[in-house]
XYZ file of C-alpha atoms in Angstrom:
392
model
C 14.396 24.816 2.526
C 15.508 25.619 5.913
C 18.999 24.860 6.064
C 19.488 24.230 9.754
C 16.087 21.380 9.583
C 16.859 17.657 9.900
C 15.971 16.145 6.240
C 13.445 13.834 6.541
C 13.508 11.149 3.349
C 10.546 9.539 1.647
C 10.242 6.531 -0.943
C 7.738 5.997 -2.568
C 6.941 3.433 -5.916
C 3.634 3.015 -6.410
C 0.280 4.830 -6.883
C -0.669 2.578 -3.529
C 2.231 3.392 -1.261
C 2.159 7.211 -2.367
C -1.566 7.695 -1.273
C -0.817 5.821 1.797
C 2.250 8.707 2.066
C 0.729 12.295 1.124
C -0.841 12.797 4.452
C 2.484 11.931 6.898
C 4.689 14.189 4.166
C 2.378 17.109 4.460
C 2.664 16.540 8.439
C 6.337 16.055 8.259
C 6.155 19.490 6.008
C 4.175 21.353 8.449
C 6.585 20.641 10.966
C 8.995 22.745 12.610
C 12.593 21.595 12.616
C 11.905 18.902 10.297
C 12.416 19.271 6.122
C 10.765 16.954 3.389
C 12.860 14.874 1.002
C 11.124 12.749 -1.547
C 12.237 9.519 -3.663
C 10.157 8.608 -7.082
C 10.895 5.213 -7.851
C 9.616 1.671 -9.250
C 5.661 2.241 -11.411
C 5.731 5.758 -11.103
C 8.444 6.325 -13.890
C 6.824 3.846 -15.834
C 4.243 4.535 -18.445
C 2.590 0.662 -19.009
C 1.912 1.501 -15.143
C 0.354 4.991 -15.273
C 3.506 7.036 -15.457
C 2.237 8.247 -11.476
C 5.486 10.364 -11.271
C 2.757 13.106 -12.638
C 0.613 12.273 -9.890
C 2.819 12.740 -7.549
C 3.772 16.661 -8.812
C -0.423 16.946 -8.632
C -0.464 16.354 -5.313
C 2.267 19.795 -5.166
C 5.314 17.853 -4.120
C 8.729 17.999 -5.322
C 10.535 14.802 -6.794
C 13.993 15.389 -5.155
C 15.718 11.620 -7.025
C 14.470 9.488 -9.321
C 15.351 5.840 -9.312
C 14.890 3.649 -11.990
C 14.486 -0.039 -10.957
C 11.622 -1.725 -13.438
C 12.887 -4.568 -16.386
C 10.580 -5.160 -18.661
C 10.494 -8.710 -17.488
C 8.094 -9.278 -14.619
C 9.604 -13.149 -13.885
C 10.782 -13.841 -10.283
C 14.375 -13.236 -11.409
C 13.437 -10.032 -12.883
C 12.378 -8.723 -9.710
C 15.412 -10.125 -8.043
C 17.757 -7.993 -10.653
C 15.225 -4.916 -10.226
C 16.285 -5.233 -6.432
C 19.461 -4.908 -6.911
C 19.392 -1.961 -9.560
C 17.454 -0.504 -7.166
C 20.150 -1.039 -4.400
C 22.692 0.857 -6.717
C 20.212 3.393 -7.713
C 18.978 4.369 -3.736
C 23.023 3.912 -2.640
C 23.907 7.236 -4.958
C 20.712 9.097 -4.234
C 20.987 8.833 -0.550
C 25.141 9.537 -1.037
C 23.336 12.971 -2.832
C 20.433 13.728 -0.728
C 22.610 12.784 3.467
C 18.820 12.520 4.295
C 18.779 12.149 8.896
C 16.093 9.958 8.620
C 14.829 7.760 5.755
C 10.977 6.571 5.309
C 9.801 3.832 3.764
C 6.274 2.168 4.004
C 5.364 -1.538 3.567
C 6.729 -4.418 1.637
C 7.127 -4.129 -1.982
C 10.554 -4.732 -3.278
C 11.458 -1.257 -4.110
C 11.386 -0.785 -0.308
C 13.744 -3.180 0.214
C 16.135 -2.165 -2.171
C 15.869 1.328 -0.443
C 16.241 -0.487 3.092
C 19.298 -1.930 2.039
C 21.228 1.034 0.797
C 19.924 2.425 3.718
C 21.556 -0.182 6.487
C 24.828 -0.371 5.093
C 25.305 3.699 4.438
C 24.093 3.920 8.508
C 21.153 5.998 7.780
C 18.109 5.568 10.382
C 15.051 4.348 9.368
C 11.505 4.796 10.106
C 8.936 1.645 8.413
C 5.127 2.022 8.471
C 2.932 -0.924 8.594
C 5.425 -3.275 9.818
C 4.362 -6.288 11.739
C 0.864 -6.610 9.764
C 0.620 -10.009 8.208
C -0.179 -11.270 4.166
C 0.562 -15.067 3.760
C -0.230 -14.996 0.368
C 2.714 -12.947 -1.332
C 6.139 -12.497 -0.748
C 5.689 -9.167 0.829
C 5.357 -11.267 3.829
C 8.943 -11.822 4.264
C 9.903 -8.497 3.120
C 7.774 -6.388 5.065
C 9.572 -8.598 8.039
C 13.061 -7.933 6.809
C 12.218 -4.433 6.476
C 11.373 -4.132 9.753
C 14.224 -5.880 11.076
C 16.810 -3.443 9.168
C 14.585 -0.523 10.760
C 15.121 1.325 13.736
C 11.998 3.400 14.391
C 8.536 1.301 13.851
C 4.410 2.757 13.330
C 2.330 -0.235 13.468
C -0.963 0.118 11.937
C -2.723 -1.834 14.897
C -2.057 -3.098 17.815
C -1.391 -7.122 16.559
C 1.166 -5.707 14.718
C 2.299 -3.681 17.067
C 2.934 -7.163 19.012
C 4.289 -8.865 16.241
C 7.229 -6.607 16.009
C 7.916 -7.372 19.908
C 8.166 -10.500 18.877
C 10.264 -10.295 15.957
C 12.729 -8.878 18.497
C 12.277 -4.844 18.434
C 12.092 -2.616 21.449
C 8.928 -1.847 22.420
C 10.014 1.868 23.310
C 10.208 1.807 19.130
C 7.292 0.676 18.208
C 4.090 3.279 18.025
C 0.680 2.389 17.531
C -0.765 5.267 15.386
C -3.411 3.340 13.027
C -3.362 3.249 8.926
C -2.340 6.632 7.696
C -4.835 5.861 4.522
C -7.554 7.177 6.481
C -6.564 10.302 7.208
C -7.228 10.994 2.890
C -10.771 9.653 3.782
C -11.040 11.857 6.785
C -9.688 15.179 4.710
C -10.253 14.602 1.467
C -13.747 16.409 -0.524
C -14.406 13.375 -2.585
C -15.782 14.033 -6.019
C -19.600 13.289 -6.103
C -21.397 10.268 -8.379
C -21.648 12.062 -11.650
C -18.277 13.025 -11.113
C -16.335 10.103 -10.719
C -18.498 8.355 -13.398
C -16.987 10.613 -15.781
C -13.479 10.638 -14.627
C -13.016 7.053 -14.890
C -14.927 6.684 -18.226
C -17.706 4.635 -17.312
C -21.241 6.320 -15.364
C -22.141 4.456 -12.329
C -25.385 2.025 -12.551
C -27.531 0.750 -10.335
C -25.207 -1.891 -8.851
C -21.078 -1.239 -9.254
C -18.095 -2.549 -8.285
C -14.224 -1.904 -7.327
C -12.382 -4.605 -8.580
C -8.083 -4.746 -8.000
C -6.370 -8.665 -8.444
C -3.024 -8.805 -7.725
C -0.420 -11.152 -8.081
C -0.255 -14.196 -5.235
C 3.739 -13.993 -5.233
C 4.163 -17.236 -2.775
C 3.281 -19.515 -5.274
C 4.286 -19.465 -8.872
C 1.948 -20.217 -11.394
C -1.416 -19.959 -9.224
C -2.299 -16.192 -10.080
C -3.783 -16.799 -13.457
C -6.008 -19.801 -12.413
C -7.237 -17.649 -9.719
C -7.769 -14.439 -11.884
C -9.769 -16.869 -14.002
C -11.911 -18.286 -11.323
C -12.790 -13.993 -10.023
C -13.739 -13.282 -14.097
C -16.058 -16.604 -13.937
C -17.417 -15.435 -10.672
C -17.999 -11.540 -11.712
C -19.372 -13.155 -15.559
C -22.421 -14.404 -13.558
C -23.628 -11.190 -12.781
C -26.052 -9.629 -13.933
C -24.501 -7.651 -17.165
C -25.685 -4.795 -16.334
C -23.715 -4.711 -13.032
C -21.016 -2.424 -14.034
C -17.449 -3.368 -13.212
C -14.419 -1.109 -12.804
C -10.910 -2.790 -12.526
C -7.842 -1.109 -11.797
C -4.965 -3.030 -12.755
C -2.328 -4.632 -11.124
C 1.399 -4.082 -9.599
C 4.283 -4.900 -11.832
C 5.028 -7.729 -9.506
C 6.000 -11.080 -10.806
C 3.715 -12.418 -13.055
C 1.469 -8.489 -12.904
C 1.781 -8.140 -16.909
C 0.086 -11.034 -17.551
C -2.850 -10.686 -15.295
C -3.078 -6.814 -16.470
C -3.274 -8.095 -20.003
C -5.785 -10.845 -19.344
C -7.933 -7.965 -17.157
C -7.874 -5.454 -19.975
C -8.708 -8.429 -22.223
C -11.627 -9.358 -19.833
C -13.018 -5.945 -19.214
C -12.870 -4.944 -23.483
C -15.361 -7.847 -24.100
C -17.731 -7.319 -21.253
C -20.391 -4.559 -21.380
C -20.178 -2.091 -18.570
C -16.760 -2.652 -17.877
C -13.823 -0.635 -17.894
C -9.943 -1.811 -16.679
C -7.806 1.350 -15.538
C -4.064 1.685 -14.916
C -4.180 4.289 -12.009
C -6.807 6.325 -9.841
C -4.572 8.231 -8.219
C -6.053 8.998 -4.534
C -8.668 11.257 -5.098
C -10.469 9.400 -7.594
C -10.195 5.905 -6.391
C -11.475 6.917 -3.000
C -14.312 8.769 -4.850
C -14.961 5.554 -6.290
C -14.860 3.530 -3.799
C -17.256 5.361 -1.403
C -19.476 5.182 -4.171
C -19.190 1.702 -5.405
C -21.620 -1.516 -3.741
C -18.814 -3.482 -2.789
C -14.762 -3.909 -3.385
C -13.638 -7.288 -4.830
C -10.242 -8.751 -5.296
C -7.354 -9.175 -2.687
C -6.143 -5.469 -2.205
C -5.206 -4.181 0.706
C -7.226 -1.358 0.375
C -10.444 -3.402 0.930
C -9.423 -4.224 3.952
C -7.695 -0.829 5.312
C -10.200 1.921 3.695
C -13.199 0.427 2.627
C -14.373 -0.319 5.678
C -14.180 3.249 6.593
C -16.362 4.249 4.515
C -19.469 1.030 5.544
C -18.428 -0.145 2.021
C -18.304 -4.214 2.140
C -15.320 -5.848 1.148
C -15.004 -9.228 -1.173
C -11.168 -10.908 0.002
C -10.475 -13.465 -2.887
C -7.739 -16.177 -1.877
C -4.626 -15.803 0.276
C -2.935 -12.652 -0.838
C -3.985 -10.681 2.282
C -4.145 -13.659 4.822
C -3.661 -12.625 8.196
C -4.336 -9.500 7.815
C -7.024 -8.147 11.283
C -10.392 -7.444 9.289
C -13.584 -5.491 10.039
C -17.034 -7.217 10.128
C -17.048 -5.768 6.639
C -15.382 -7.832 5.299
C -15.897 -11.235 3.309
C -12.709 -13.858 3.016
C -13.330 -16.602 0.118
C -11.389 -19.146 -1.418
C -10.277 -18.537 -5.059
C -12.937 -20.832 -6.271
C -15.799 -19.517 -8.633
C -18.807 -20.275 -6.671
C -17.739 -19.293 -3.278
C -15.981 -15.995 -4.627
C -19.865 -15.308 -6.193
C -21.459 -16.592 -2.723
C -19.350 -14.213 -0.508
C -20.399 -11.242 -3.503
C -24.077 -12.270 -2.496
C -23.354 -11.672 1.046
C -21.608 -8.604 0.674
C -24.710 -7.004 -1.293
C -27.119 -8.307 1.545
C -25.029 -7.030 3.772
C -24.846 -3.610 1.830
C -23.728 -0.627 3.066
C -23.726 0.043 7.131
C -21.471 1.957 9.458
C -18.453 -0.229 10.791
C -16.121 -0.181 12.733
C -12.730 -0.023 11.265
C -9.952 -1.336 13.282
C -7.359 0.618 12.006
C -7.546 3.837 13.360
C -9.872 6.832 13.200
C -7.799 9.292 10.431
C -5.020 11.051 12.850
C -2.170 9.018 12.572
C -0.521 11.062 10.514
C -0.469 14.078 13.120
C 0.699 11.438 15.487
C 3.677 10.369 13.283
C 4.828 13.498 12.714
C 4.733 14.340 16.635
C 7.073 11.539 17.088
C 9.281 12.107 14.874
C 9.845 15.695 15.529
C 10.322 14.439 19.687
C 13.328 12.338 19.132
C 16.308 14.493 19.416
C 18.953 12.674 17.813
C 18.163 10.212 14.817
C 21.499 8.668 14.794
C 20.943 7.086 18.665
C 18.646 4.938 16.668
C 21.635 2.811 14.876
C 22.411 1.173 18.318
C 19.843 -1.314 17.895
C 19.544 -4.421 20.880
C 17.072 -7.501 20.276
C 14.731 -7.275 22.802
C 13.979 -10.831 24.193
C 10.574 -12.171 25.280
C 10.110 -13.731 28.551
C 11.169 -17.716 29.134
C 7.396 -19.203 28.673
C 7.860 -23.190 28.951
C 10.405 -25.710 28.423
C 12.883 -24.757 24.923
C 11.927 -27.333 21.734
């Protein structure tokens, strides 16, 4: 490590937010002046989730704190108390690591626990994706508080990018640079049909699918009924149509739905359920697959990227600015297997994928290596829209 370079701190807690991450930490690595620091928290020390931390050493970084935050109870107030274990856990690594700039991506609650350590030690902060919009989990609000604790912003597209004006953040701040998930699409030699048939444990067919339901956090109670409606929907298809799930995060309520998946996929021919990918393997699988079902993000960020159509079940990703790829339907058994039909006549076609073209993460690096002191970047001002109209 070059002593003299300003520390640059990542956090990362999932196998979704780390894939997002490899390509802006091997930027911010290939940088001069700049040094990589690197947080494992939340799923990846957790086996029922993967264990990822392994992943993460694949991918040939270094793990320089861990931070334990999971309970084994995934109820709204064990969340809550994972947050704040978290809080305690990111306060001592950041009093070990006096990273100049801290990193964090998205809206998971790991995040925020970082975020806060982060604001009250006065340690700058830099928050991808902020501004994008999912109605249908409580990442909503935190990807907005995130932001608001933040003092440097990359917006994945340019609605965003306006969304954060509006929440009050200086444009000069806020950089449109696109989803750094495509730059793995652009870079990455993705492991052929045979391949990835064999990786995951089940050979492609003649129709397959990508299938990832997650918790909708807003409302309690809901997910199940709507994990029940998908598995009616997918049931109807012809068996031999094989299925690959991979499960989901431990938000609240994620245990159950990962037990009722793996239940699901152990009694239905051609189907397998999967903890983790990792990146290599689920984009190999994706740019293989006929269509991606569920409410991911990743159906809406990646697939299109690759022409691959894109089933949106329910609210979890409402808001969100999709490609012509992609197929919103309620959580409702027959229109979930009506927008399926339309995806497959659709099939696969080149689109146009709004967020970005796979050099963002050059980009963000570039910026970050331009601004020549970090700690200007506490003096935050809101920055107030133009009078429009008479006040409510």
């Amino acid at each position: 490590m070059n002593s003299g370079a300003r520390k640059i701190c990542f956090v990362t807690g999932s196998r979704a937010d780390f894939g997002l991450l490899v390509w802006p930490m091997r930027a911010i690595r290939e940088t001069s002046g700049l040094t990589l620091q690197l947080i494992a928290t939340g799923m990846h020390l957790a086996p029922e989730f993967g264990y990822t931390f392994n992943t993460i050493r694949d991918e040939g970084f270094e793990v320089d704190e861990r931070v334990e935050t999971l309970l084994a109870s995934d109820t709204g107030a064990g969340v809550a108390k994972s947050v704040g274990l978290g809080v305690i856990g990111f306060a001592d690594a950041f009093a070990r690591l006096h990273p100049d700039l801290v990193v964090l991506l998205g809206d998971r609650f790991e995040m925020f626990a970082a975020a806060q350590a982060a604001m009250f030690m006065r340690l700058p902060m830099a928050h991808l994706f902020g501004g994008d919009v999912t109605e249908g989990a409580v990442d909503e609000s935190i990807r907005h508080a995130i932001s608001k604790m933040s003092h440097l912003h990359f917006a994945s597209n340019a609605g965003s990018a306006q969304r954060l004006v509006q929440l009050g953040e200086d444009p000069s701040r806020i950089h449109t640079i696109g989803s750094v998930g495509i730059d793995a699409i652009k870079r990455l030699e993705l492991m052929d049909r045979d391949s990835i048939g064999r990786a995951v444990g089940l050979p492609l067919g003649e129709r397959n699918a990508l299938v990832t339901f997650h918790p909708v956090t807003v409302e309690a109670g809901r997910s199940m009924a709507e994990l029940d409606e998908l598995f009616a929907a997918l049931s109807a298809l012809d068996p031999a149509f094989r299925l690959i799930f991979t499960l989901a995060n431990a938000d609240a309520e994620g245990r159950a739905l990962n037990e009722r998946t793996k239940a699901f996929a152990a009694a239905r021919p051609n189907t397998i359920a999967v903890a983790s990918l990792g990146q290599l393997r689920y984009l190999s699988l994706m740019s293989q697959v006929d269509v991606v079902i569920g409410n991911s993000s990743s159906g809406i960020l990646e697939a299109p990227s690759f022409g691959v159509p894109t089933v949106d079940v329910g609210d979890r990703q409402k808001g969100r600015e999709r490609a012509a790829s992609v197929f919103h339907t309620a959580p409702e058994r027959g229109a979930i297997g009506g927008a399926i039909a339309q995806a497959l006549q659709r099939g696969r076609k080149d689109t146009v994928n709004p967020y970005g073209d796979g050099d963002s993460s050059r980009r963000f690096a570039d910026i970050i290596a331009g601004i020549p002191d970090f700690g200007q970047l506490l003096k935050k001002s809101f920055h107030d829209l133009p009078a429009s109209g008479a006040r409510p």
